[in-house]
Coordinates of C-alpha atoms in Angstrom, one line a residue:
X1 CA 2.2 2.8 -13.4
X2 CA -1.2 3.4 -12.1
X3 CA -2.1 7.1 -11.8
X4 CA -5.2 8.0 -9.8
X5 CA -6.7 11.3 -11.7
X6 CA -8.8 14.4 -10.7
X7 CA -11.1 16.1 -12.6
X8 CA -10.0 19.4 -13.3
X9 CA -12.1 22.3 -15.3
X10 CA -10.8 23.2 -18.1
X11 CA -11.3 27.0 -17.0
X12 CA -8.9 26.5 -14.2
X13 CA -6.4 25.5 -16.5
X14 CA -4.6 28.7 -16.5
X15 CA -4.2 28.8 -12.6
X16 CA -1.8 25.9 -12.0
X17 CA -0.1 26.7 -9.4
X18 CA 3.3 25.3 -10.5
X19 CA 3.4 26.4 -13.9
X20 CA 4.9 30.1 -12.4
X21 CA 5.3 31.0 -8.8
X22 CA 3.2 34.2 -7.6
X23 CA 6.1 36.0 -6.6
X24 CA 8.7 37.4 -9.1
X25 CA 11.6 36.2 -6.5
X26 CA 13.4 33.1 -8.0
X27 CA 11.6 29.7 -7.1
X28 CA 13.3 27.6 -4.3
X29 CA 12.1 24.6 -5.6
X30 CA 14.3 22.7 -8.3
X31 CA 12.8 21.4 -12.0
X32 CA 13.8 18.3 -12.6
X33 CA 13.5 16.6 -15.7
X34 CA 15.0 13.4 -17.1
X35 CA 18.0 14.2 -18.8
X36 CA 19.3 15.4 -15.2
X37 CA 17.5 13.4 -13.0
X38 CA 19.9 10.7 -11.5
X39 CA 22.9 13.3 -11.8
X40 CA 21.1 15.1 -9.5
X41 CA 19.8 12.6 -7.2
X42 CA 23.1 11.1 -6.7
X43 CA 24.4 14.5 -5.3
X44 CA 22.0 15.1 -2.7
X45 CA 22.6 14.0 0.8
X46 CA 19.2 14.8 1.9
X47 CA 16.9 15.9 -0.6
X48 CA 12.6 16.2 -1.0
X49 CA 11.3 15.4 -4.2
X50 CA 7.5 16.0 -5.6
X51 CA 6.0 13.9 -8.7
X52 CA 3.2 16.1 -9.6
X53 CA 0.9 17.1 -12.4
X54 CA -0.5 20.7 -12.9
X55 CA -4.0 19.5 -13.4
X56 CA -4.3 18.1 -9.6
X57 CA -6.1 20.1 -7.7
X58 CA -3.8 19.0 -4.6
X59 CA -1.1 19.6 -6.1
X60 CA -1.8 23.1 -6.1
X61 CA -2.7 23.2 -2.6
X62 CA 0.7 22.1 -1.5
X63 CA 2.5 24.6 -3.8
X64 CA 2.4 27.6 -1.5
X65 CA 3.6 25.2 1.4
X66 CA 6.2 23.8 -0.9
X67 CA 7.7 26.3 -2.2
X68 CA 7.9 27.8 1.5
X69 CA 9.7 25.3 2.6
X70 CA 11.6 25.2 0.2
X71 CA 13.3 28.7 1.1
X72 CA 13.1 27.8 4.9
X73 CA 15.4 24.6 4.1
X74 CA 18.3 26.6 2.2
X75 CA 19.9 27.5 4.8
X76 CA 20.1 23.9 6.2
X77 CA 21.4 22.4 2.9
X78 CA 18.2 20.7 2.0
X79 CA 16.8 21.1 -1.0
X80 CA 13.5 20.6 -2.6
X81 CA 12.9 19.5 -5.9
X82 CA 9.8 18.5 -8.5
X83 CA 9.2 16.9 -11.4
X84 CA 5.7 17.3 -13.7
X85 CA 4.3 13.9 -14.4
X86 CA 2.3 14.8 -17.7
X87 CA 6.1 16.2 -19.1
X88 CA 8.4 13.5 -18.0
X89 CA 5.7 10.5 -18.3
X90 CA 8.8 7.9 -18.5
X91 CA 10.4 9.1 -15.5
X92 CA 7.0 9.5 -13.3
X93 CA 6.5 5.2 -14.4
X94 CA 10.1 4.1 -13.8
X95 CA 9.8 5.9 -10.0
X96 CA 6.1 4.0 -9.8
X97 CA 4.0 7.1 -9.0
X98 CA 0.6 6.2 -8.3
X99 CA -1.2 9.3 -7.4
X100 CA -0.5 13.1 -7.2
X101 CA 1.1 14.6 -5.8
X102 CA 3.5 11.9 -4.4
X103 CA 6.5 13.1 -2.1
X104 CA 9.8 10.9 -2.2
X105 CA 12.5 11.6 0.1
X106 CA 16.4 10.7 -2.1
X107 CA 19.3 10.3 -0.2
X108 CA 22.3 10.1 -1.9
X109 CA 20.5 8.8 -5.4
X110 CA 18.3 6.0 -3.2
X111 CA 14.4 7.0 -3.0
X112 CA 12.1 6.7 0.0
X113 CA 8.2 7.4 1.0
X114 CA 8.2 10.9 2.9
X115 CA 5.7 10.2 5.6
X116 CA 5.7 13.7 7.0
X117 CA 2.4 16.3 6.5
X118 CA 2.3 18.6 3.9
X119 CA 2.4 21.5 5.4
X120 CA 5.8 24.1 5.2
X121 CA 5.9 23.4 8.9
X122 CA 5.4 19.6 8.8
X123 CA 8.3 19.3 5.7
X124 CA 10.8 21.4 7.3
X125 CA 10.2 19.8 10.8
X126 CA 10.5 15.9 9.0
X127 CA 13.3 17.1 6.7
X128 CA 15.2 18.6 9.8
X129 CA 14.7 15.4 11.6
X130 CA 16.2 13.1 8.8
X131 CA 19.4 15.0 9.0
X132 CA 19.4 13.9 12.8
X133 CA 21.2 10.3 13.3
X134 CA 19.4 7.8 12.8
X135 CA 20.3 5.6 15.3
X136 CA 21.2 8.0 18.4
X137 CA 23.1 7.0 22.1
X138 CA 20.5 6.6 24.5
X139 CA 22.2 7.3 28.0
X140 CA 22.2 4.2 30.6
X141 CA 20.3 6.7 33.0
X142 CA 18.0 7.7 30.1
X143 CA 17.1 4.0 29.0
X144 CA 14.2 3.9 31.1
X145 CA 12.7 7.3 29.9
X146 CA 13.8 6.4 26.2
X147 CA 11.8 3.2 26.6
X148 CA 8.4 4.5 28.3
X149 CA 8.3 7.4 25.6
X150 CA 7.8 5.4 22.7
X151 CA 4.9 2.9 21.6
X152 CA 7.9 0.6 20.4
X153 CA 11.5 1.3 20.7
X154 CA 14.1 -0.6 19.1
X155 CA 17.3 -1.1 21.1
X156 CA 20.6 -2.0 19.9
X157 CA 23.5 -3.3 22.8
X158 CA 26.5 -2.6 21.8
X159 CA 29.0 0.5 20.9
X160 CA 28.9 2.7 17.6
X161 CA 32.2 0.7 16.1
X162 CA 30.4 -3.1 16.3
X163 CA 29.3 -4.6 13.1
X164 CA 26.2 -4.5 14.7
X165 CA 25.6 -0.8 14.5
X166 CA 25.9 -0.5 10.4
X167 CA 22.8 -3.1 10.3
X168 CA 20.5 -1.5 13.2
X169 CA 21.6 1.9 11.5
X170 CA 20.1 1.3 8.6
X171 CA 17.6 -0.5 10.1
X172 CA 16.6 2.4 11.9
X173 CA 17.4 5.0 8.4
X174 CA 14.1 2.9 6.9
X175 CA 12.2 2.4 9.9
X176 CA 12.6 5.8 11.8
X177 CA 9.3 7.3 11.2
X178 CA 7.5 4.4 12.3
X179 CA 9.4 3.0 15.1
X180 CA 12.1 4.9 17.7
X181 CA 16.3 3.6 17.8
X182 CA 18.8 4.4 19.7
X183 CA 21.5 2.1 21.0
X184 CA 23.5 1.9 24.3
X185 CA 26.9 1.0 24.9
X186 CA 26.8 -0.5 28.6
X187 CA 27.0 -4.6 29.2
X188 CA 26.1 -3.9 32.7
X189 CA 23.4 -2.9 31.6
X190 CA 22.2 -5.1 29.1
X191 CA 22.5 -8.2 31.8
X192 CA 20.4 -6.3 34.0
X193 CA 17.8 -6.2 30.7
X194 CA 18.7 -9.8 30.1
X195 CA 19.9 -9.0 26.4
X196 CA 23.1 -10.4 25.2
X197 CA 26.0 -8.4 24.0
X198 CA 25.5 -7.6 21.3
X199 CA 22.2 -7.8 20.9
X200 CA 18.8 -6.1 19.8
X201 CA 15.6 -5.8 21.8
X202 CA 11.9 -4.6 20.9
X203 CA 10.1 -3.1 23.8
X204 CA 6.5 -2.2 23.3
X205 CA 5.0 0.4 25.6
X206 CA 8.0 -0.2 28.0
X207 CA 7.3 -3.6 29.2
X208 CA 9.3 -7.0 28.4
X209 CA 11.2 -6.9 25.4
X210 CA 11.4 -9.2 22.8
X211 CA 15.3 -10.4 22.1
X212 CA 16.4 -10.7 18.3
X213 CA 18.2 -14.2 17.5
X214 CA 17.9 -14.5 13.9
X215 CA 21.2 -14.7 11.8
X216 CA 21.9 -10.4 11.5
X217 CA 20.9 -8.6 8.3
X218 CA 19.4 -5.6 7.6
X219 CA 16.2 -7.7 5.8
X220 CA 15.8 -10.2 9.0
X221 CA 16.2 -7.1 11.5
X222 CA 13.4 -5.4 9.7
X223 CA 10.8 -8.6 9.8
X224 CA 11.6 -8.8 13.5
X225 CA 11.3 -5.2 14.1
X226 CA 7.9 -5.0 12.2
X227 CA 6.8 -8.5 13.4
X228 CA 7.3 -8.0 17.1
X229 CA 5.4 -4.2 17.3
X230 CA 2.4 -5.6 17.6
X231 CA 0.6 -7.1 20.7
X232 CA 0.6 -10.9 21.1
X233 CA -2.9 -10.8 21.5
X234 CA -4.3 -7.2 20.9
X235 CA -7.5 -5.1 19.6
X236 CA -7.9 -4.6 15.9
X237 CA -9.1 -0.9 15.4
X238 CA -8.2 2.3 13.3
X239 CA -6.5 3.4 15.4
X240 CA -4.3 -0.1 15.1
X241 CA -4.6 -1.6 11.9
X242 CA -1.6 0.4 10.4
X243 CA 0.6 -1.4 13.4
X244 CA -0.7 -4.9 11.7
X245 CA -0.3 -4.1 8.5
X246 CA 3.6 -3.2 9.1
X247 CA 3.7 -5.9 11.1
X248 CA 3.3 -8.0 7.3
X249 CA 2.0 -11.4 9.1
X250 CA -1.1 -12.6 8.5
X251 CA -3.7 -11.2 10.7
X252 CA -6.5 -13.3 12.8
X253 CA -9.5 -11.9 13.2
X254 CA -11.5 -13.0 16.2
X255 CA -14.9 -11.1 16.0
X256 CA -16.9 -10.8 19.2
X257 CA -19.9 -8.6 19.8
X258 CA -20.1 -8.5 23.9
X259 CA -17.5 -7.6 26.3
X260 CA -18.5 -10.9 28.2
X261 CA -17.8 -12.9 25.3
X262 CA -14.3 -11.5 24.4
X263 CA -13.4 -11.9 27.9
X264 CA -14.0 -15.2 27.8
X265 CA -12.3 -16.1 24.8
X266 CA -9.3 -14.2 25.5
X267 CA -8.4 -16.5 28.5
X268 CA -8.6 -19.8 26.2
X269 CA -6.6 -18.0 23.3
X270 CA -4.0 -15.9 25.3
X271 CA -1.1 -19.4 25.2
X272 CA -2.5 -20.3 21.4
X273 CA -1.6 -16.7 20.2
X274 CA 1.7 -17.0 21.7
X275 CA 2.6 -20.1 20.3
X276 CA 1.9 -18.9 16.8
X277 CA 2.5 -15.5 17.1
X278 CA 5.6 -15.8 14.6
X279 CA 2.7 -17.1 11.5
X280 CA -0.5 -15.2 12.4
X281 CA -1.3 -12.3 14.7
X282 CA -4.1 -13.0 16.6
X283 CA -6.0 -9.8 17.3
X284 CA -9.6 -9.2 19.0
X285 CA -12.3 -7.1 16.6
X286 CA -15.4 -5.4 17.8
X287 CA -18.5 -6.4 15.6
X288 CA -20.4 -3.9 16.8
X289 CA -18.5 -1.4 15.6
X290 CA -16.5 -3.1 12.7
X291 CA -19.3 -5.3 11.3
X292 CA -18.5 -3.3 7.2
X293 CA -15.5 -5.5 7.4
X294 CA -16.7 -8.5 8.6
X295 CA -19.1 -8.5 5.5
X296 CA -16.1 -7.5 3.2
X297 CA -14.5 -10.7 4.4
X298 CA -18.1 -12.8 3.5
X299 CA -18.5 -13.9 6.9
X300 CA -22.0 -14.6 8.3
X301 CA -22.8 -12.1 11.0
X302 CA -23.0 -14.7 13.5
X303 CA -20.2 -13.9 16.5
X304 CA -17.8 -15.0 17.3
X305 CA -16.4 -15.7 13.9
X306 CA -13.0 -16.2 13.0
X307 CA -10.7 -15.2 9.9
X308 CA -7.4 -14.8 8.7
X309 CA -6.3 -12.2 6.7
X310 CA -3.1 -12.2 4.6
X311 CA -3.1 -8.8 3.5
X312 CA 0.5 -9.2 1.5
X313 CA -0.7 -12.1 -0.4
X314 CA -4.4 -10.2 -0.2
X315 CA -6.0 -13.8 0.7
X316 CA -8.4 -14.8 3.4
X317 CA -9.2 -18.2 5.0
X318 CA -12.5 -18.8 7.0
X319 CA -13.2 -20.4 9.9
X320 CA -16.6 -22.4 8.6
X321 CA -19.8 -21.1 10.2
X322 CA -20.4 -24.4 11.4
X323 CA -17.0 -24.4 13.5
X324 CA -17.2 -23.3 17.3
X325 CA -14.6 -20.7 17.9
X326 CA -12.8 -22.2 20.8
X327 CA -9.5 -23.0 21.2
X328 CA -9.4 -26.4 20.1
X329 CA -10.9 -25.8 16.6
X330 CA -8.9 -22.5 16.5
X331 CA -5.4 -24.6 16.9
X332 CA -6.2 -26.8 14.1
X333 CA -7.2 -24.3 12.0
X334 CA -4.0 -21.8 12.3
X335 CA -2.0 -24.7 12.8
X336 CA -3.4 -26.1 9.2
X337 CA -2.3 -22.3 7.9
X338 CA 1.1 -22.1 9.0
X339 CA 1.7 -25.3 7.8
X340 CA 0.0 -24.3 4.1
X341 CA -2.4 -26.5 4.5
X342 CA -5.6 -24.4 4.1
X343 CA -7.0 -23.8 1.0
X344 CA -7.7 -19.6 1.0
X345 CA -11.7 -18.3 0.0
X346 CA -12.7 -15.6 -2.3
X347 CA -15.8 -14.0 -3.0
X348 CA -17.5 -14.6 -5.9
X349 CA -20.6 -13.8 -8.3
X350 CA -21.8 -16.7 -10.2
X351 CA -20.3 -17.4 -13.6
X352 CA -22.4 -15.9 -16.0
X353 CA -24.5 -18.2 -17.8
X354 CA -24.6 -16.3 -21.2
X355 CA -21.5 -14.4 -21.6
X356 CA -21.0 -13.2 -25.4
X357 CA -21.5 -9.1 -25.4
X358 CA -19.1 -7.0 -26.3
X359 CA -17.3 -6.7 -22.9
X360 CA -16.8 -10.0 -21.3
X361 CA -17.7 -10.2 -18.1
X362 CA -15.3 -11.8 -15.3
X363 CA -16.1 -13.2 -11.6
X364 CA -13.2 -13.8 -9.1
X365 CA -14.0 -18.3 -10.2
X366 CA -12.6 -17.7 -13.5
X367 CA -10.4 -15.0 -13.2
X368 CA -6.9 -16.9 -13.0
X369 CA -8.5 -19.2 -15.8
X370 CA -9.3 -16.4 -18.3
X371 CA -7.1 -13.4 -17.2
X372 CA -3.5 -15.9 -17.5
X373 CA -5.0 -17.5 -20.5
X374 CA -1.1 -17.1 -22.3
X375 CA -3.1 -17.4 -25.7
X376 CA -4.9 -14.2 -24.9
X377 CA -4.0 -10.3 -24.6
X378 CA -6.4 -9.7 -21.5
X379 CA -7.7 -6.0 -21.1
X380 CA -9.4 -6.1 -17.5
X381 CA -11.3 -3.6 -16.3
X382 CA -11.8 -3.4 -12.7
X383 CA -15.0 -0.9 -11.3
X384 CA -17.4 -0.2 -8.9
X385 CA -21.0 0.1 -9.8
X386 CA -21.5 3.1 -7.6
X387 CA -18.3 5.1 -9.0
X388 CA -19.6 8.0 -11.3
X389 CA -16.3 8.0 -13.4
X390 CA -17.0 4.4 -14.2
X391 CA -20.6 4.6 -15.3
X392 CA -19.1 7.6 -17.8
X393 CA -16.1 5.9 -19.2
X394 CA -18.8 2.6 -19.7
X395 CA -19.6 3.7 -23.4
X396 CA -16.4 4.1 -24.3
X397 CA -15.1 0.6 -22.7
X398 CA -18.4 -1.1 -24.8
X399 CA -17.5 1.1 -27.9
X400 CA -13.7 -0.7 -27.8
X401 CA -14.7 -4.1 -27.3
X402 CA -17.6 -3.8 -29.8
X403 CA -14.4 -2.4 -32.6
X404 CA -12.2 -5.3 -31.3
X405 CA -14.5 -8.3 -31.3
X406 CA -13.2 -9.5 -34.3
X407 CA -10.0 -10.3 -32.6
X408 CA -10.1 -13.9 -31.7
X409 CA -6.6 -13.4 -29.4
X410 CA -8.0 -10.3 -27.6
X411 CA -10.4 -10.2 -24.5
X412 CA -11.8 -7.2 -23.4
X413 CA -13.0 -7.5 -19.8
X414 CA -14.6 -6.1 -17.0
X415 CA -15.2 -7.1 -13.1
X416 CA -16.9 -5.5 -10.4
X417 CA -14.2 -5.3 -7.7
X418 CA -16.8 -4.4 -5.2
X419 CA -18.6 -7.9 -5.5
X420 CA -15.3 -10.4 -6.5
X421 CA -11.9 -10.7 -4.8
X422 CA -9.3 -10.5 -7.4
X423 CA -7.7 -14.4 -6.6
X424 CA -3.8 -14.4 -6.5
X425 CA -1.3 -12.2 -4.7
X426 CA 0.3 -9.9 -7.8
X427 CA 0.8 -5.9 -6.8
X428 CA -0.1 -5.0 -10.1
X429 CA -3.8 -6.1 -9.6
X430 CA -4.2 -4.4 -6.4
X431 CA -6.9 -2.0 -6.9
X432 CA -6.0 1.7 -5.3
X433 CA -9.4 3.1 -7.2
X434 CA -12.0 2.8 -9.4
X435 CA -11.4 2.3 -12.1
X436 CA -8.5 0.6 -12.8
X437 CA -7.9 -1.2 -16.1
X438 CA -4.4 -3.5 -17.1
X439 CA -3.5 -5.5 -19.5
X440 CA -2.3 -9.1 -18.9
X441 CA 0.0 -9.5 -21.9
X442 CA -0.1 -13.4 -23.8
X443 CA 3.0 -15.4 -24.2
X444 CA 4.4 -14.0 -20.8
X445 CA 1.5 -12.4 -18.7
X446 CA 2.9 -9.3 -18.4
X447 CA 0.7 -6.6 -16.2
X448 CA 0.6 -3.5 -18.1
X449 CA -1.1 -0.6 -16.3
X450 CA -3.2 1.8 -18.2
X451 CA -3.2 5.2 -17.2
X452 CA -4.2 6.9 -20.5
X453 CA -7.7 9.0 -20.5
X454 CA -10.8 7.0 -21.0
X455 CA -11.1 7.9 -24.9
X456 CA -11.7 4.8 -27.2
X457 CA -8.8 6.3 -29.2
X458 CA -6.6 6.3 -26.2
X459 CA -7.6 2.5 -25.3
X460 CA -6.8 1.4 -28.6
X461 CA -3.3 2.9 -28.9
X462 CA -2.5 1.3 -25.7
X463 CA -3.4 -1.8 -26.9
X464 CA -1.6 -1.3 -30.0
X465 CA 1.5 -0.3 -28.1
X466 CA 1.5 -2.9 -25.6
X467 CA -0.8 -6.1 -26.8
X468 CA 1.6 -9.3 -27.5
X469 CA -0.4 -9.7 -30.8
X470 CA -0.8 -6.4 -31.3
X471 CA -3.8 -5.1 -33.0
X472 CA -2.9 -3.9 -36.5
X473 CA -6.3 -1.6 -36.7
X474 CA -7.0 1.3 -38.5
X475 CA -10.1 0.8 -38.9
X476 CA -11.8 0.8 -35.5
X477 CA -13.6 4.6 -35.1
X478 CA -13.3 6.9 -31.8
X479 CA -15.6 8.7 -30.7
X480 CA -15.5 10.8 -27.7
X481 CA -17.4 8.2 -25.9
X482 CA -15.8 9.2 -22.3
X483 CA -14.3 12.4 -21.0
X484 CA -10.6 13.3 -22.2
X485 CA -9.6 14.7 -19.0
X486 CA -9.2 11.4 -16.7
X487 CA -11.2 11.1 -13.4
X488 CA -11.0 8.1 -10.5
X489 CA -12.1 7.6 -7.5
X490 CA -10.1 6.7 -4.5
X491 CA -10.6 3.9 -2.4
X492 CA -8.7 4.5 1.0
X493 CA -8.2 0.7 1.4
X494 CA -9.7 -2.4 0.5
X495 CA -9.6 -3.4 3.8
X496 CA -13.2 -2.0 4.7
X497 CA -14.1 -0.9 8.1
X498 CA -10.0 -0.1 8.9
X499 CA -9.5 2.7 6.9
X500 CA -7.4 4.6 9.6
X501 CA -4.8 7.6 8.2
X502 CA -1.7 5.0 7.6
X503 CA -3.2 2.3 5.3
X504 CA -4.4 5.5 3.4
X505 CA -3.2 7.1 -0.1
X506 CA -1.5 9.9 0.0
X507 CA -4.9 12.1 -1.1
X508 CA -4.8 12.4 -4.6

């Protein structure tokens, strides 16, 4: 589990918000701890559930809020819940919290994101809503309305007791708060729609709609669903980057940077983007304005330029420099891509040529090479030379791999994330904030997540706890190198330049 941390003064300690409530009524909100944890999850139909620890500053923010809501939701037979992460540290890993507080709605013992806001109104109103159907009747005279109300609505042909319905439904139970459902029970008119009965149609903005025909199951409704909510051949912005991102195909960035020129290339590339719109969204960019992420990509301001971005696998292809984007040269290169032909880039320092301090240092060529090395334990950490919290924890880091350099089957490693892609497609070496350290385990490569303070005493026991060859020191001093109390700082997305509020952390 990888915890992002605030630092907290220790003279606000007393203060915590959820240590005691401020009034001397009994608390609304439930204490969960382990020993009762999946009994109670397994009774509630609809339940809200906060990982938090009494340090985080946001954490107390949200408890007045909370615990409001809390009380507002009795009545309704919702019930709120927490569960302090620095108490119940086994719990707070097998749920995979990753930053405080973190809000997970359980229904009947199964865990979701909450996507609501976090204030009293903003719970109670998103809590209220999840005891509504999911997947609601839409009238026939109301279809129209149902349609041109939503950005994308999702809409199932058939009646309530089709096999059908159970798949859309929960379909629509996971999708909800992205996406509006509702079914209709009418074959008139679903001919007059030109959707088969039964059948499932995307409309986006309440034109044509695209007509599922995959084999039915909940997985392949949800691709289709995500996959057709985006445009054929759209703008990339903040405002729509979260739309691509759910989407989960690969994204192709064609950067322009004049209204003449994106004209023009939008009539040669309007039939190419249909034709592969099932492997790579094509989507226009604005350079002018989103020239931070162009640069994060490594591409030469010269427009237009062209990239795809697989932001599951977190890999990138460019278009060379030297390439005209047109439409024959942008053909053969998606066409190479969806056919896994292409070959993706990542950025890269030079390998160093003297590399034997304390710490060794890594660069995104030989990351696979030394970071899966299945002779080693690994320690990597990954930081930002800018980030405060990793310029104090430095000593410390140098301190531990100065004690363990004796250790012929241990690396201790660091990377600047901010000038090397991290190669491969592995969640547990996505980087949420700086910094973040893990240890890729020998024999079976293992990712380990560190979450401990940035104490060379905490370090070592970690690595003592978790190394495949363990360490088997006693020897190796501590000082108090680095701060006890952990700090990190945030970064909103890796995807710089689209940082809009849905590819965001949950503020931690």
């Amino acid at each position: 589990m990888r915890v992002a941390w605030q630092t907290v003064a220790a003279a606000l300690a007393p203060v915590w918000l959820h240590a005691a409530t401020t009034s001397a009524e009994k608390s609304a909100v439930h204490v969960l701890t382990d020993a009762g944890f999946d009994a109670w999850s397994d009774a509630q139909e609809l339940a809200l559930v906060e990982f938090y620890a009494p340090w985080c500053v946001y954490c107390q923010a949200l408890a007045p809020s909370y615990e409001r809501a809390a009380a507002a939701l009795e009545q309704y037979g919702v019930k709120l819940a927490k569960v302090d992460c620095t108490e119940e540290q086994s719990l707070c890993e097998e749920m995979d919290i990753n930053g405080y507080p973190t809000l997970k709605v359980v229904v009947n013992g199964d865990y979701v994101a909450y996507n609501g806001t976090r204030e009293e109104s903003g719970i109670v109103n998103y809590m209220r809503r999840h005891q509504e159907p999911p997947l609601p009747a839409v009238p026939a005279k109301g279809l129209g309305k149902f349609k041109d109300s939503a950005e994308v609505a999702v809409v199932g042909y058939f009646g309530s007791r089709a096999p059908e319905f159970g798949v859309l439904e929960e379909v629509a139970r996971e999708l909800r708060d992205e996406y509006s459902f509702g079914y209709v029970d009418d074959k008139g008119l679903a001919k007059i729609q030109g959707v088969p009965v039964p059948g499932i149609a995307v409309y986006k903005d309440g034109g044509e709609a695209d007509i599922f025909t995959g084999k039915l199951t909940t997985e392949s409704v949800v691709k289709f669903v995500r996959a057709t909510s985006v445009p054929v051949l759209g703008e990339l912005s903040s405002q729509t980057f979260g739309n691509y991102i759910r989407a989960g195909i690969p994204i192709g960035l064609i950067f322009y940077n004049t209204d003449e020129m994106r004209n023009g290339l939008e009539s040669q590339l309007a039939g190419l983007a249909r034709e592969f719109k099932r492997s790579v969204s094509l989507a226009f960019v604005d350079a002018r304005i989103y020239a931070k992420h162009a640069r994060m990509l490594d591409l030469k301001p010269q427009w237009p330029a062209f990239a795809i971005q697989d932001v599951v696998r977190r890999t990138k292809y460019l278009l060379p420099s030297t390439a005209a984007v047109s439409e024959t040269e942008l053909r053969q290169f998606v066409g190479k891509f969806a056919e896994g032909r292409l070959q993706p880039d990542f950025k890269s320092e030079a390998i160093p040529q003297r590399n034997d301090g304390d710490v060794f240092t890594l660069v995104a060529k030989q990351f696979n090479e030394v970071v899966f090395d299945r002779t080693k334990d690994v320690l990597v950490l990954l930081y930002a030379p800018w980030c405060i919290h990793c310029n104090r924890m430095a000593p410390a880091y140098e301190e531990l791999g100065r004690s363990l350099r004796s250790h012929r089957n241990l690396i201790v490693a660091k990377m600047d994330a901010t000038a090397n892609d991290i190669p491969g497609s592995d969640a547990d070496l996505n980087v949420p904030g700086y910094p973040t350290i893990v240890l890729v385990r020998a024999n079976d490569n293992r990712i380990v997540k560190y979450h401990g303070d940035r104490s060379v005493a905490s370090f070592t026991d970690f690595l003592r706890q978790h190394a495949a060859h363990g360490l088997g020191v006693s020897e190796v001093s501590h000082p108090e190198a680095a701060a006890a109390q952990p700090a990190y700082t945030e970064v909103h997305s890796r995807n710089v330049g689209f940082t809009p509020k849905e590819t965001r952390h949950i503020e931690l």
